[in-house]
mmCIF file of C-alpha atoms in Angstrom:
data_model
loop_
_atom_site.group_PDB
_atom_site.id
_atom_site.type_symbol
_atom_site.label_atom_id
_atom_site.label_comp_id
_atom_site.label_asym_id
_atom_site.label_seq_id
_atom_site.Cartn_x
_atom_site.Cartn_y
_atom_site.Cartn_z
ATOM 1 C CA UNK K 280 -33.239 13.900 -28.017
ATOM 2 C CA UNK K 281 -33.931 11.994 -24.838
ATOM 3 C CA UNK K 282 -31.294 9.753 -23.126
ATOM 4 C CA UNK K 283 -33.160 6.670 -24.007
ATOM 5 C CA UNK K 284 -33.501 7.428 -27.658
ATOM 6 C CA UNK K 285 -29.864 8.670 -27.906
ATOM 7 C CA UNK K 286 -28.615 5.321 -26.343
ATOM 8 C CA UNK K 287 -30.626 3.276 -28.720
ATOM 9 C CA UNK K 288 -29.547 5.335 -31.731
ATOM 10 C CA UNK K 289 -25.678 5.432 -31.047
ATOM 11 C CA UNK K 290 -25.066 2.264 -29.126
ATOM 12 C CA UNK K 291 -24.855 -0.230 -32.075
ATOM 13 C CA UNK K 292 -22.653 1.989 -34.507
ATOM 14 C CA UNK K 293 -20.441 3.317 -31.678
ATOM 15 C CA UNK K 294 -19.897 -0.252 -30.499
ATOM 16 C CA UNK K 295 -18.919 -1.479 -33.909
ATOM 17 C CA UNK K 296 -16.374 1.353 -34.396
ATOM 18 C CA UNK K 297 -14.820 0.422 -31.134
ATOM 19 C CA UNK K 298 -14.462 -3.105 -32.094
ATOM 20 C CA UNK K 299 -13.009 -2.008 -35.467
ATOM 21 C CA UNK K 300 -10.468 -0.016 -33.540
ATOM 22 C CA UNK K 301 -9.694 -2.919 -31.214
ATOM 23 C CA UNK K 302 -9.608 -5.348 -34.000
ATOM 24 C CA UNK K 303 -6.972 -3.390 -35.793
ATOM 25 C CA UNK K 304 -4.991 -2.981 -32.530
ATOM 26 C CA UNK K 305 -5.160 -6.720 -32.184
ATOM 27 C CA UNK K 306 -3.655 -7.347 -35.556
ATOM 28 C CA UNK K 307 -0.464 -5.452 -34.483
ATOM 29 C CA UNK K 308 0.240 -7.995 -31.695
ATOM 30 C CA UNK K 309 1.405 -5.300 -29.492
ATOM 31 C CA UNK K 310 0.394 -3.419 -26.214
ATOM 32 C CA UNK K 311 2.394 -0.322 -27.010
ATOM 33 C CA UNK K 312 0.477 2.957 -26.910
ATOM 34 C CA UNK K 313 2.214 4.127 -29.974
ATOM 35 C CA UNK K 314 0.628 1.482 -32.140
ATOM 36 C CA UNK K 315 -2.798 2.414 -30.665
ATOM 37 C CA UNK K 316 -2.342 5.988 -31.108
ATOM 38 C CA UNK K 317 -1.443 5.540 -34.688
ATOM 39 C CA UNK K 318 -4.779 3.643 -35.356
ATOM 40 C CA UNK K 319 -6.638 6.228 -33.307
ATOM 41 C CA UNK K 320 -5.305 9.117 -35.298
ATOM 42 C CA UNK K 321 -5.926 7.113 -38.564
ATOM 43 C CA UNK K 322 -9.663 6.383 -37.781
ATOM 44 C CA UNK K 323 -10.064 10.093 -36.547
ATOM 45 C CA UNK K 324 -11.662 8.888 -33.370
ATOM 46 C CA UNK K 325 -11.297 12.251 -31.684
ATOM 47 C CA UNK K 326 -14.060 13.674 -33.900
ATOM 48 C CA UNK K 327 -16.802 11.509 -32.255
ATOM 49 C CA UNK K 328 -17.555 14.427 -29.707
ATOM 50 C CA UNK K 329 -17.802 17.130 -32.523
ATOM 51 C CA UNK K 330 -20.527 15.666 -34.793
ATOM 52 C CA UNK K 331 -24.095 14.456 -34.357
ATOM 53 C CA UNK K 332 -24.729 16.133 -30.927
ATOM 54 C CA UNK K 333 -25.829 19.769 -30.561
ATOM 55 C CA UNK K 334 -26.894 20.634 -26.974
ATOM 56 C CA UNK K 335 -24.698 20.232 -23.855
ATOM 57 C CA UNK K 336 -27.212 17.792 -22.399
ATOM 58 C CA UNK K 337 -26.755 15.480 -25.588
ATOM 59 C CA UNK K 338 -23.105 15.895 -25.394
ATOM 60 C CA UNK K 339 -22.998 14.738 -21.826
ATOM 61 C CA UNK K 340 -25.188 11.880 -22.362
ATOM 62 C CA UNK K 341 -23.149 10.817 -25.394
ATOM 63 C CA UNK K 342 -19.872 11.008 -23.375
ATOM 64 C CA UNK K 343 -21.468 8.807 -20.702
ATOM 65 C CA UNK K 344 -22.409 6.203 -23.425
ATOM 66 C CA UNK K 345 -18.857 6.287 -24.795
ATOM 67 C CA UNK K 346 -17.447 5.572 -21.273
ATOM 68 C CA UNK K 347 -20.060 2.703 -20.690
ATOM 69 C CA UNK K 348 -19.270 1.000 -23.914
ATOM 70 C CA UNK K 349 -15.446 1.309 -23.589
ATOM 71 C CA UNK K 350 -15.488 0.334 -20.024
ATOM 72 C CA UNK K 351 -16.720 -3.177 -20.979
ATOM 73 C CA UNK K 352 -13.379 -3.951 -22.777
ATOM 74 C CA UNK K 353 -11.175 -3.421 -19.735
ATOM 75 C CA UNK K 354 -12.687 -6.356 -17.835
ATOM 76 C CA UNK K 355 -12.809 -10.207 -18.276
ATOM 77 C CA UNK K 356 -13.466 -12.248 -20.231
ATOM 78 C CA UNK K 357 -11.536 -10.358 -22.964
ATOM 79 C CA UNK K 358 -7.711 -11.001 -23.524
ATOM 80 C CA UNK K 359 -4.852 -8.889 -22.152
ATOM 81 C CA UNK K 360 -4.228 -6.956 -25.272
ATOM 82 C CA UNK K 361 -7.960 -6.184 -25.729
ATOM 83 C CA UNK K 362 -8.143 -5.042 -22.203
ATOM 84 C CA UNK K 363 -5.121 -2.719 -22.462
ATOM 85 C CA UNK K 364 -6.780 -1.343 -25.695
ATOM 86 C CA UNK K 365 -9.909 -0.586 -23.841
ATOM 87 C CA UNK K 366 -7.782 1.234 -21.171
ATOM 88 C CA UNK K 367 -6.092 3.324 -23.921
ATOM 89 C CA UNK K 368 -9.524 3.991 -25.415
ATOM 90 C CA UNK K 369 -10.880 5.291 -22.253
ATOM 91 C CA UNK K 370 -7.908 7.404 -21.919
ATOM 92 C CA UNK K 371 -8.465 8.933 -25.263
ATOM 93 C CA UNK K 372 -12.129 9.549 -24.754
ATOM 94 C CA UNK K 373 -11.435 11.317 -21.228
ATOM 95 C CA UNK K 374 -8.942 13.782 -22.806
ATOM 96 C CA UNK K 375 -10.938 14.584 -26.000
ATOM 97 C CA UNK K 376 -14.446 14.951 -24.577
ATOM 98 C CA UNK K 377 -15.947 18.478 -25.443
ATOM 99 C CA UNK K 378 -17.836 19.109 -22.250
ATOM 100 C CA UNK K 379 -16.880 20.990 -19.139
ATOM 101 C CA UNK K 380 -16.681 19.977 -16.441
ATOM 102 C CA UNK K 381 -15.390 16.604 -17.629
ATOM 103 C CA UNK K 382 -17.543 13.527 -17.279
ATOM 104 C CA UNK K 383 -15.846 10.847 -15.044
ATOM 105 C CA UNK K 384 -15.521 7.261 -15.698
ATOM 106 C CA UNK K 385 -17.787 5.081 -13.462
ATOM 107 C CA UNK K 386 -15.919 2.106 -12.028
ATOM 108 C CA UNK K 387 -17.899 -0.357 -10.022
ATOM 109 C CA UNK K 388 -16.193 -1.558 -6.621
ATOM 110 C CA UNK K 389 -16.735 -5.257 -7.752
ATOM 111 C CA UNK K 390 -14.700 -4.526 -10.913
ATOM 112 C CA UNK K 391 -11.804 -2.679 -9.160
ATOM 113 C CA UNK K 392 -9.987 -5.706 -8.376
ATOM 114 C CA UNK K 393 -9.886 -7.031 -12.024
ATOM 115 C CA UNK K 394 -8.554 -3.463 -12.968
ATOM 116 C CA UNK K 395 -5.924 -3.464 -10.246
ATOM 117 C CA UNK K 396 -4.824 -7.152 -11.449
ATOM 118 C CA UNK K 397 -4.657 -5.835 -15.043
ATOM 119 C CA UNK K 398 -2.190 -3.144 -13.958
ATOM 120 C CA UNK K 399 -0.340 -5.494 -11.752
ATOM 121 C CA UNK K 400 0.248 -7.996 -14.738
ATOM 122 C CA UNK K 401 1.425 -5.130 -16.972
ATOM 123 C CA UNK K 402 3.738 -3.907 -14.423
ATOM 124 C CA UNK K 403 5.218 -7.437 -13.946
ATOM 125 C CA UNK K 404 5.574 -7.773 -17.623
ATOM 126 C CA UNK K 405 7.335 -4.413 -17.819
ATOM 127 C CA UNK K 406 4.707 -2.738 -20.059
ATOM 128 C CA UNK K 407 5.215 0.656 -18.506
ATOM 129 C CA UNK K 408 3.079 2.623 -20.978
ATOM 130 C CA UNK K 409 0.096 0.797 -19.682
ATOM 131 C CA UNK K 410 1.050 1.736 -15.986
ATOM 132 C CA UNK K 411 1.627 5.312 -17.106
ATOM 133 C CA UNK K 412 -1.664 5.888 -18.619
ATOM 134 C CA UNK K 413 -3.429 4.340 -15.475
ATOM 135 C CA UNK K 414 -1.535 6.640 -13.270
ATOM 136 C CA UNK K 415 -2.352 9.658 -15.425
ATOM 137 C CA UNK K 416 -6.151 8.931 -15.199
ATOM 138 C CA UNK K 417 -5.719 8.547 -11.437
ATOM 139 C CA UNK K 418 -3.755 11.706 -10.885
ATOM 140 C CA UNK K 419 -6.536 13.404 -13.002
ATOM 141 C CA UNK K 420 -9.195 12.015 -10.698
ATOM 142 C CA UNK K 421 -10.935 10.684 -13.785
ATOM 143 C CA UNK K 422 -12.382 7.643 -12.015
ATOM 144 C CA UNK K 423 -15.931 7.815 -10.167
ATOM 145 C CA UNK K 424 -16.127 4.744 -7.799
ATOM 146 C CA UNK K 425 -19.631 3.670 -7.556
ATOM 147 C CA UNK K 426 -21.699 0.634 -6.362
ATOM 148 C CA UNK K 427 -22.896 -0.131 -10.016
ATOM 149 C CA UNK K 428 -21.469 0.554 -13.414
ATOM 150 C CA UNK K 429 -24.545 2.196 -14.537
ATOM 151 C CA UNK K 430 -26.956 4.582 -12.757
ATOM 152 C CA UNK K 431 -30.028 2.865 -11.410
ATOM 153 C CA UNK K 432 -33.313 4.638 -11.655
ATOM 154 C CA UNK K 433 -37.043 3.951 -12.064
ATOM 155 C CA UNK K 434 -37.406 1.525 -14.936
ATOM 156 C CA UNK K 435 -33.692 1.572 -15.727
ATOM 157 C CA UNK K 436 -33.579 -2.116 -16.456
ATOM 158 C CA UNK K 437 -35.647 -1.548 -19.573
ATOM 159 C CA UNK K 438 -33.163 1.059 -20.847
ATOM 160 C CA UNK K 439 -29.997 -1.079 -20.172
ATOM 161 C CA UNK K 440 -28.706 -2.715 -23.282
ATOM 162 C CA UNK K 441 -26.957 -6.004 -22.951
ATOM 163 C CA UNK K 442 -23.180 -6.180 -23.973
ATOM 164 C CA UNK K 443 -22.478 -9.143 -26.156
ATOM 165 C CA UNK K 444 -18.858 -10.405 -25.795
ATOM 166 C CA UNK K 445 -17.169 -10.579 -29.192
ATOM 167 C CA UNK K 446 -15.636 -14.190 -29.503
ATOM 168 C CA UNK K 447 -12.627 -12.906 -31.265
ATOM 169 C CA UNK K 448 -11.660 -10.892 -28.366
ATOM 170 C CA UNK K 449 -12.176 -13.452 -25.697
ATOM 171 C CA UNK K 450 -9.357 -14.718 -23.625
ATOM 172 C CA UNK K 451 -8.990 -18.441 -24.124
ATOM 173 C CA UNK K 452 -7.612 -20.004 -21.114
ATOM 174 C CA UNK K 453 -7.050 -23.549 -22.566
ATOM 175 C CA UNK K 454 -4.716 -22.294 -25.564
ATOM 176 C CA UNK K 455 -1.994 -24.707 -24.487
ATOM 177 C CA UNK K 456 -4.422 -27.546 -24.134
ATOM 178 C CA UNK K 457 -5.949 -26.858 -27.683
ATOM 179 C CA UNK K 458 -2.387 -26.425 -29.031
ATOM 180 C CA UNK K 459 -1.079 -29.696 -27.641
ATOM 181 C CA UNK K 460 -3.533 -32.038 -29.620
ATOM 182 C CA UNK K 461 -2.799 -35.592 -30.692
ATOM 183 C CA UNK K 462 -2.608 -34.729 -34.397
ATOM 184 C CA UNK K 463 0.014 -32.025 -33.509
ATOM 185 C CA UNK K 464 2.025 -34.274 -31.438
ATOM 186 C CA UNK K 465 2.155 -36.787 -34.267
ATOM 187 C CA UNK K 466 3.235 -34.335 -36.606
ATOM 188 C CA UNK K 467 6.049 -33.060 -34.289
ATOM 189 C CA UNK K 468 7.140 -36.781 -33.661
ATOM 190 C CA UNK K 469 7.288 -37.229 -37.429
ATOM 191 C CA UNK K 470 9.419 -34.032 -37.915
ATOM 192 C CA UNK K 471 11.629 -34.894 -35.093
ATOM 193 C CA UNK K 472 12.275 -38.411 -36.225
ATOM 194 C CA UNK K 473 13.117 -37.083 -39.681
ATOM 195 C CA UNK K 474 15.524 -34.603 -38.197
ATOM 196 C CA UNK K 475 17.235 -37.226 -36.027
ATOM 197 C CA UNK K 476 17.793 -39.407 -38.943
ATOM 198 C CA UNK K 477 19.307 -36.510 -41.133
ATOM 199 C CA UNK K 478 21.547 -35.760 -38.010
ATOM 200 C CA UNK K 479 22.765 -39.337 -37.705
ATOM 201 C CA UNK K 480 23.605 -39.437 -41.282
ATOM 202 C CA UNK K 481 25.498 -36.293 -41.301
ATOM 203 C CA UNK K 482 27.299 -36.562 -38.030
ATOM 204 C CA UNK K 483 29.330 -39.663 -36.934
ATOM 205 C CA UNK K 484 28.379 -41.581 -33.869
ATOM 206 C CA UNK K 485 31.561 -41.103 -32.097
ATOM 207 C CA UNK K 486 30.905 -37.429 -31.582
ATOM 208 C CA UNK K 487 28.385 -38.320 -28.735
ATOM 209 C CA UNK K 488 25.309 -36.654 -30.028
ATOM 210 C CA UNK K 489 22.247 -36.892 -27.641
ATOM 211 C CA UNK K 490 18.954 -37.629 -28.944
ATOM 212 C CA UNK K 491 15.978 -35.560 -27.264
ATOM 213 C CA UNK K 492 12.619 -36.594 -27.188
ATOM 214 C CA UNK K 493 10.784 -33.512 -28.194
ATOM 215 C CA UNK K 494 7.338 -34.963 -28.126
ATOM 216 C CA UNK K 495 7.693 -35.983 -24.454
ATOM 217 C CA UNK K 496 9.120 -32.390 -23.634
ATOM 218 C CA UNK K 497 6.180 -30.726 -25.153
ATOM 219 C CA UNK K 498 3.663 -33.102 -23.373
ATOM 220 C CA UNK K 499 5.493 -32.462 -19.987
ATOM 221 C CA UNK K 500 5.405 -28.654 -20.490
ATOM 222 C CA UNK K 501 1.614 -28.788 -21.221
ATOM 223 C CA UNK K 502 1.005 -31.064 -18.264
ATOM 224 C CA UNK K 503 2.929 -28.736 -15.918
ATOM 225 C CA UNK K 504 1.110 -25.667 -17.346
ATOM 226 C CA UNK K 505 -2.296 -27.651 -16.686
ATOM 227 C CA UNK K 506 -1.255 -28.322 -13.165
ATOM 228 C CA UNK K 507 -0.493 -24.691 -12.592
ATOM 229 C CA UNK K 508 -3.944 -23.642 -13.889
ATOM 230 C CA UNK K 509 -5.752 -26.177 -11.785
ATOM 231 C CA UNK K 510 -3.724 -24.913 -8.714
ATOM 232 C CA UNK K 511 -4.839 -21.358 -9.420
ATOM 233 C CA UNK K 512 -8.473 -22.455 -9.925
ATOM 234 C CA UNK K 513 -8.360 -24.543 -6.506
ATOM 235 C CA UNK K 514 -7.253 -21.399 -4.712
ATOM 236 C CA UNK K 515 -9.769 -19.316 -6.268
ATOM 237 C CA UNK K 516 -12.465 -21.927 -5.400
ATOM 238 C CA UNK K 517 -11.098 -22.242 -1.767
ATOM 239 C CA UNK K 518 -11.237 -18.275 -1.289
ATOM 240 C CA UNK K 519 -14.650 -18.195 -2.747
ATOM 241 C CA UNK K 520 -15.874 -21.020 -0.449
ATOM 242 C CA UNK K 521 -14.283 -19.198 2.505
ATOM 243 C CA UNK K 522 -16.160 -16.018 1.653
ATOM 244 C CA UNK K 523 -19.602 -18.044 1.140
ATOM 245 C CA UNK K 524 -18.954 -19.545 4.672
ATOM 246 C CA UNK K 525 -18.440 -16.343 6.226
ATOM 247 C CA UNK K 526 -21.514 -14.828 4.680
ATOM 248 C CA UNK K 527 -23.539 -17.900 5.556
ATOM 249 C CA UNK K 528 -22.303 -17.606 9.208
ATOM 250 C CA UNK K 529 -23.084 -14.006 9.261
ATOM 251 C CA UNK K 530 -26.653 -14.634 7.707
ATOM 252 C CA UNK K 531 -27.296 -17.597 10.085
ATOM 253 C CA UNK K 532 -26.395 -15.406 13.006
ATOM 254 C CA UNK K 533 -28.704 -12.612 11.521
ATOM 255 C CA UNK K 534 -31.583 -15.206 11.188
ATOM 256 C CA UNK K 535 -31.083 -16.419 14.565
ATOM 257 C CA UNK K 536 -31.310 -12.776 16.011
ATOM 258 C CA UNK K 537 -34.400 -12.220 13.941
ATOM 259 C CA UNK K 538 -36.007 -15.449 15.172
ATOM 260 C CA UNK K 539 -35.294 -14.369 18.756
ATOM 261 C CA UNK K 540 -37.006 -10.946 18.213
ATOM 262 C CA UNK K 541 -39.995 -12.413 16.479
ATOM 263 C CA UNK K 542 -40.335 -14.840 19.253
ATOM 264 C CA UNK K 543 -40.054 -12.426 22.030
ATOM 265 C CA UNK K 544 -42.374 -9.734 20.400
ATOM 266 C CA UNK K 545 -44.579 -12.118 18.935
ATOM 267 C CA UNK K 546 -45.955 -13.877 22.019
ATOM 268 C CA UNK K 547 -47.391 -10.697 23.875
ATOM 269 C CA UNK K 548 -50.054 -11.805 26.177
ATOM 270 C CA UNK K 549 -53.522 -10.593 25.056
ATOM 271 C CA UNK K 550 -56.595 -10.939 27.202
ATOM 272 C CA UNK K 551 -59.988 -12.273 26.079
ATOM 273 C CA UNK K 552 -62.744 -9.701 25.317
ATOM 274 C CA UNK K 553 -64.731 -10.559 28.464
ATOM 275 C CA UNK K 554 -61.503 -9.958 30.613
ATOM 276 C CA UNK K 555 -60.972 -6.658 28.848
ATOM 277 C CA UNK K 556 -64.473 -5.848 29.541
ATOM 278 C CA UNK K 557 -64.160 -6.549 33.239
ATOM 279 C CA UNK K 558 -60.958 -4.442 33.477
ATOM 280 C CA UNK K 559 -62.714 -1.517 32.050
ATOM 281 C CA UNK K 560 -65.588 -1.912 34.664
ATOM 282 C CA UNK K 561 -62.976 -2.274 37.490
ATOM 283 C CA UNK K 562 -61.345 0.871 36.389
ATOM 284 C CA UNK K 563 -64.599 2.859 36.050
ATOM 285 C CA UNK K 564 -66.253 1.591 39.258
ATOM 286 C CA UNK K 565 -63.255 1.258 41.501
ATOM 287 C CA UNK K 566 -61.970 3.191 44.494
ATOM 288 C CA UNK K 567 -60.721 6.717 44.601
ATOM 289 C CA UNK K 568 -57.177 5.561 44.537
ATOM 290 C CA UNK K 569 -57.715 3.590 41.368
ATOM 291 C CA UNK K 570 -59.451 6.455 39.743
ATOM 292 C CA UNK K 571 -56.667 8.611 40.653
ATOM 293 C CA UNK K 572 -54.183 6.117 39.302
ATOM 294 C CA UNK K 573 -55.992 5.483 36.070
ATOM 295 C CA UNK K 574 -57.689 8.870 35.599
ATOM 296 C CA UNK K 575 -56.732 11.686 33.265
ATOM 297 C CA UNK K 576 -53.618 13.489 33.894
ATOM 298 C CA UNK K 577 -53.963 16.791 35.763
ATOM 299 C CA UNK K 578 -52.241 19.959 34.596
ATOM 300 C CA UNK K 579 -49.183 20.888 36.822
ATOM 301 C CA UNK K 580 -49.918 24.069 38.984
ATOM 302 C CA UNK K 581 -48.771 27.378 37.664
ATOM 303 C CA UNK K 582 -45.771 29.345 38.620
ATOM 304 C CA UNK K 583 -47.836 31.816 40.576
ATOM 305 C CA UNK K 584 -49.503 28.996 42.555
ATOM 306 C CA UNK K 585 -46.212 27.155 43.205
ATOM 307 C CA UNK K 586 -44.788 30.475 44.501
ATOM 308 C CA UNK K 587 -47.753 31.123 46.698
ATOM 309 C CA UNK K 588 -47.453 27.521 48.072
ATOM 310 C CA UNK K 589 -43.657 27.808 48.820
ATOM 311 C CA UNK K 590 -43.470 31.194 50.333
ATOM 312 C CA UNK K 591 -47.072 31.343 51.771
ATOM 313 C CA UNK K 592 -49.404 34.478 52.542
ATOM 314 C CA UNK K 593 -47.701 37.272 54.698
ATOM 315 C CA UNK K 594 -49.182 37.567 58.240
ATOM 316 C CA UNK K 595 -49.709 41.296 58.202
ATOM 317 C CA UNK K 596 -50.158 43.186 54.949
ATOM 318 C CA UNK K 597 -47.605 46.000 54.701
ATOM 319 C CA UNK K 598 -49.193 49.538 55.079
ATOM 320 C CA UNK K 599 -47.889 51.824 52.437
ATOM 321 C CA UNK K 600 -48.229 55.557 52.831
ATOM 322 C CA UNK K 601 -49.258 57.403 49.804
ATOM 323 C CA UNK K 602 -47.571 60.789 49.257
ATOM 324 C CA UNK K 603 -49.740 63.045 47.267
ATOM 325 C CA UNK K 604 -49.542 66.680 46.359
ATOM 326 C CA UNK K 605 -53.128 67.311 46.980
ATOM 327 C CA UNK K 606 -54.748 66.434 50.350
ATOM 328 C CA UNK K 607 -58.041 64.652 50.525
ATOM 329 C CA UNK K 608 -61.111 66.394 52.274
ATOM 330 C CA UNK K 609 -61.205 63.974 55.200
ATOM 331 C CA UNK K 610 -57.536 64.785 56.021
ATOM 332 C CA UNK K 611 -58.337 68.437 55.710
ATOM 333 C CA UNK K 612 -61.134 68.214 58.552
ATOM 334 C CA UNK K 613 -58.718 66.184 60.761
ATOM 335 C CA UNK K 614 -56.112 68.842 60.580
ATOM 336 C CA UNK K 615 -58.745 71.586 61.449
ATOM 337 C CA UNK K 616 -59.879 69.541 64.595
ATOM 338 C CA UNK K 617 -56.125 69.089 65.829
ATOM 339 C CA UNK K 618 -55.648 73.031 65.430
ATOM 340 C CA UNK K 619 -58.800 73.735 67.520
ATOM 341 C CA UNK K 620 -57.712 71.546 70.256
ATOM 342 C CA UNK K 621 -54.235 72.928 70.300
ATOM 343 C CA UNK K 622 -55.638 76.435 70.329
ATOM 344 C CA UNK K 623 -57.926 75.587 73.344
ATOM 345 C CA UNK K 624 -54.964 74.589 75.277
#
């Protein structure tokens, strides 16, 4: 089965199983790994790698699919509990996969800040089992830091399936504002008034009982929380504006350099056709110096020629005497004449 068909075949059912697991974990209202592992074992999630796939290629493709689906649940906009459940789910998939070498978890650099913030929040709230699971994954070198969460190949956009966010798992940032509504405040005020009347009737006034305005205190707490949320949003907006200004400055500088380069290289002087024709005529019909200047290149002299030019030809050729075992006929006649002359003397 090809990767495209395998992704289309397993994506929807496996995603529904993961959301079923996270839904049960959400009902526990806990972030303990003990509660998650109990649900994991009850649903027999470890058996997903041992059924349905046959070849090693299909097993590796299916393992990548599981990490791609589970990876989405550790990122915003999901709530803290769902993100912790997604981290536990990735930890379980990594340690129960049936291929070797183990497939790594792709994490895009743009999402690494959100993951580190999740671990920092868990550490500040003393959820040490969350920190332990993350440290185990880091020590096992389970993460593969990439530019994109999925591999990009030719026509890969057609194979990427959009991940629809489950609204039940979404993190609602305005829960306090939704909770402190007008109807709720009226109901709290009525209950508080009834409680105060009962308290006055049962306790004498000389005891010094103070009457607290509970409705005002609830409104004050909600207002302070809203101010805190607005402050955080303003800081994020300020940082984003600062980053955009830096990017715009760098882009404007790059545009200015590109404009200078295009201006300097774009206005090269080009002569007219008639002038170019006259230049060719001047070169072809000019003096010898012009021809030597614009003529074809000559080959450099060879090593023998340069040696001869540097050291020159010797004035007298050296006379070498040949020593031979056999004597030439002319030398024999010369020797006979010498002997005759010597004899005459």
